[in-house]
Coordinates of C-alpha atoms in Angstrom, one line a residue:
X229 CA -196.6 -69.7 124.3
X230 CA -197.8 -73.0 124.7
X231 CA -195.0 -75.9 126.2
X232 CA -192.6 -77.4 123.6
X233 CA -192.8 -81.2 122.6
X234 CA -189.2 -82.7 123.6
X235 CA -189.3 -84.6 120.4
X236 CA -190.5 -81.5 118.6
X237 CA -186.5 -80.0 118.9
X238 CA -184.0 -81.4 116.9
X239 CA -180.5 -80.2 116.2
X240 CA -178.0 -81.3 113.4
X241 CA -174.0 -80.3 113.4
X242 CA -170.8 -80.6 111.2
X243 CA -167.6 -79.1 110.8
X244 CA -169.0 -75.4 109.6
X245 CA -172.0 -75.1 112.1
X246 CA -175.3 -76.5 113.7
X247 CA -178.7 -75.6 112.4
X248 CA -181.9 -75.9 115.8
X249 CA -185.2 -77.2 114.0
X250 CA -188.4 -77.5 115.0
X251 CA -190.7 -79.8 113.2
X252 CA -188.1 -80.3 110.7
X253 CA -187.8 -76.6 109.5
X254 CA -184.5 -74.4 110.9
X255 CA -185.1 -71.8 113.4
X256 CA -181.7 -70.9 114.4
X257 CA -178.0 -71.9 114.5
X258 CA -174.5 -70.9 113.9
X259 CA -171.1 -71.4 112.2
X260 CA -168.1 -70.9 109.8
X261 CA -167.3 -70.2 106.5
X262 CA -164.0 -71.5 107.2
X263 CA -163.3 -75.5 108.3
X264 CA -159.9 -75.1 110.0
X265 CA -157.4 -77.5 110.8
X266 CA -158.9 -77.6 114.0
X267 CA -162.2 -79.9 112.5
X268 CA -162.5 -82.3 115.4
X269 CA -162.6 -79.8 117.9
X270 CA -165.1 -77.5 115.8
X271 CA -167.5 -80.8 115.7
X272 CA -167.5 -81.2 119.3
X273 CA -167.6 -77.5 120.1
X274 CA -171.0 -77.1 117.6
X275 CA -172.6 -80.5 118.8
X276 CA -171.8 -79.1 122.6
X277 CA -173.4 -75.2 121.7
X278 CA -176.2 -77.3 119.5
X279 CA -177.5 -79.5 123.0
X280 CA -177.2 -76.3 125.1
X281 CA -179.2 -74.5 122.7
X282 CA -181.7 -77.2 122.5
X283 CA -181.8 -77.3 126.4
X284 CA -182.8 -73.7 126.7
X285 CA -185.3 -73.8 124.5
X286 CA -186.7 -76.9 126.4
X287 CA -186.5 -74.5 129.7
X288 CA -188.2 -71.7 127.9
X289 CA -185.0 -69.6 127.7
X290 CA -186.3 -68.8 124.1
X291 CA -184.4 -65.8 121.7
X292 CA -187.3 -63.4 120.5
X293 CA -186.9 -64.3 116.9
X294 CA -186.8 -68.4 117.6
X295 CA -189.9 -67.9 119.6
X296 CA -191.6 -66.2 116.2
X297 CA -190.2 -68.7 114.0
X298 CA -191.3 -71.5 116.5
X299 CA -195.3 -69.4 116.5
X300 CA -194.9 -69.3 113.0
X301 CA -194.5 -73.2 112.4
X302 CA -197.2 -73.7 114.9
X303 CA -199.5 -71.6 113.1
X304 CA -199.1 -73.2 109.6
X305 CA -199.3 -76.7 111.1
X306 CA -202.6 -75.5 112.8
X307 CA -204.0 -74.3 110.0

């Protein structure tokens, strides 16, 4: 697998979760169906677990299925 633009990785957070995309299409992310009482702390935990995220895919610590979704966009953009 080729070496990942910086700019190419973007990440986006609230109070229920944080989506990871790449080239502007979701390849991963997390959260709640609940927003508890506990909001603030939820933002700053999901912007926190969004950068470290972002940062191992930067390292090439990539999850098997990001690393097909990630091919996957490459592909169609080739193409």
């Amino acid at each position: 697998m080729e070496k990942i633009n910086p700019m190419d990785i973007t990440f986006q957070y609230g109070y229920y979760g944080y989506m990871i995309l790449y080239k502007g299409k979701t390849i991963g992310g997390a959260g709640t169906l609940n927003k508890s009482r506990k909001s603030i702390s939820n933002l700053e935990y999901f912007r926190k677990m969004a950068e470290l995220t972002r940062r191992d895919i930067l390292f090439g610590r990539i999850r098997p299925d990001m690393k097909f979704l990630i091919e996957k966009i490459n592909r169609e953009v080739d193409a």
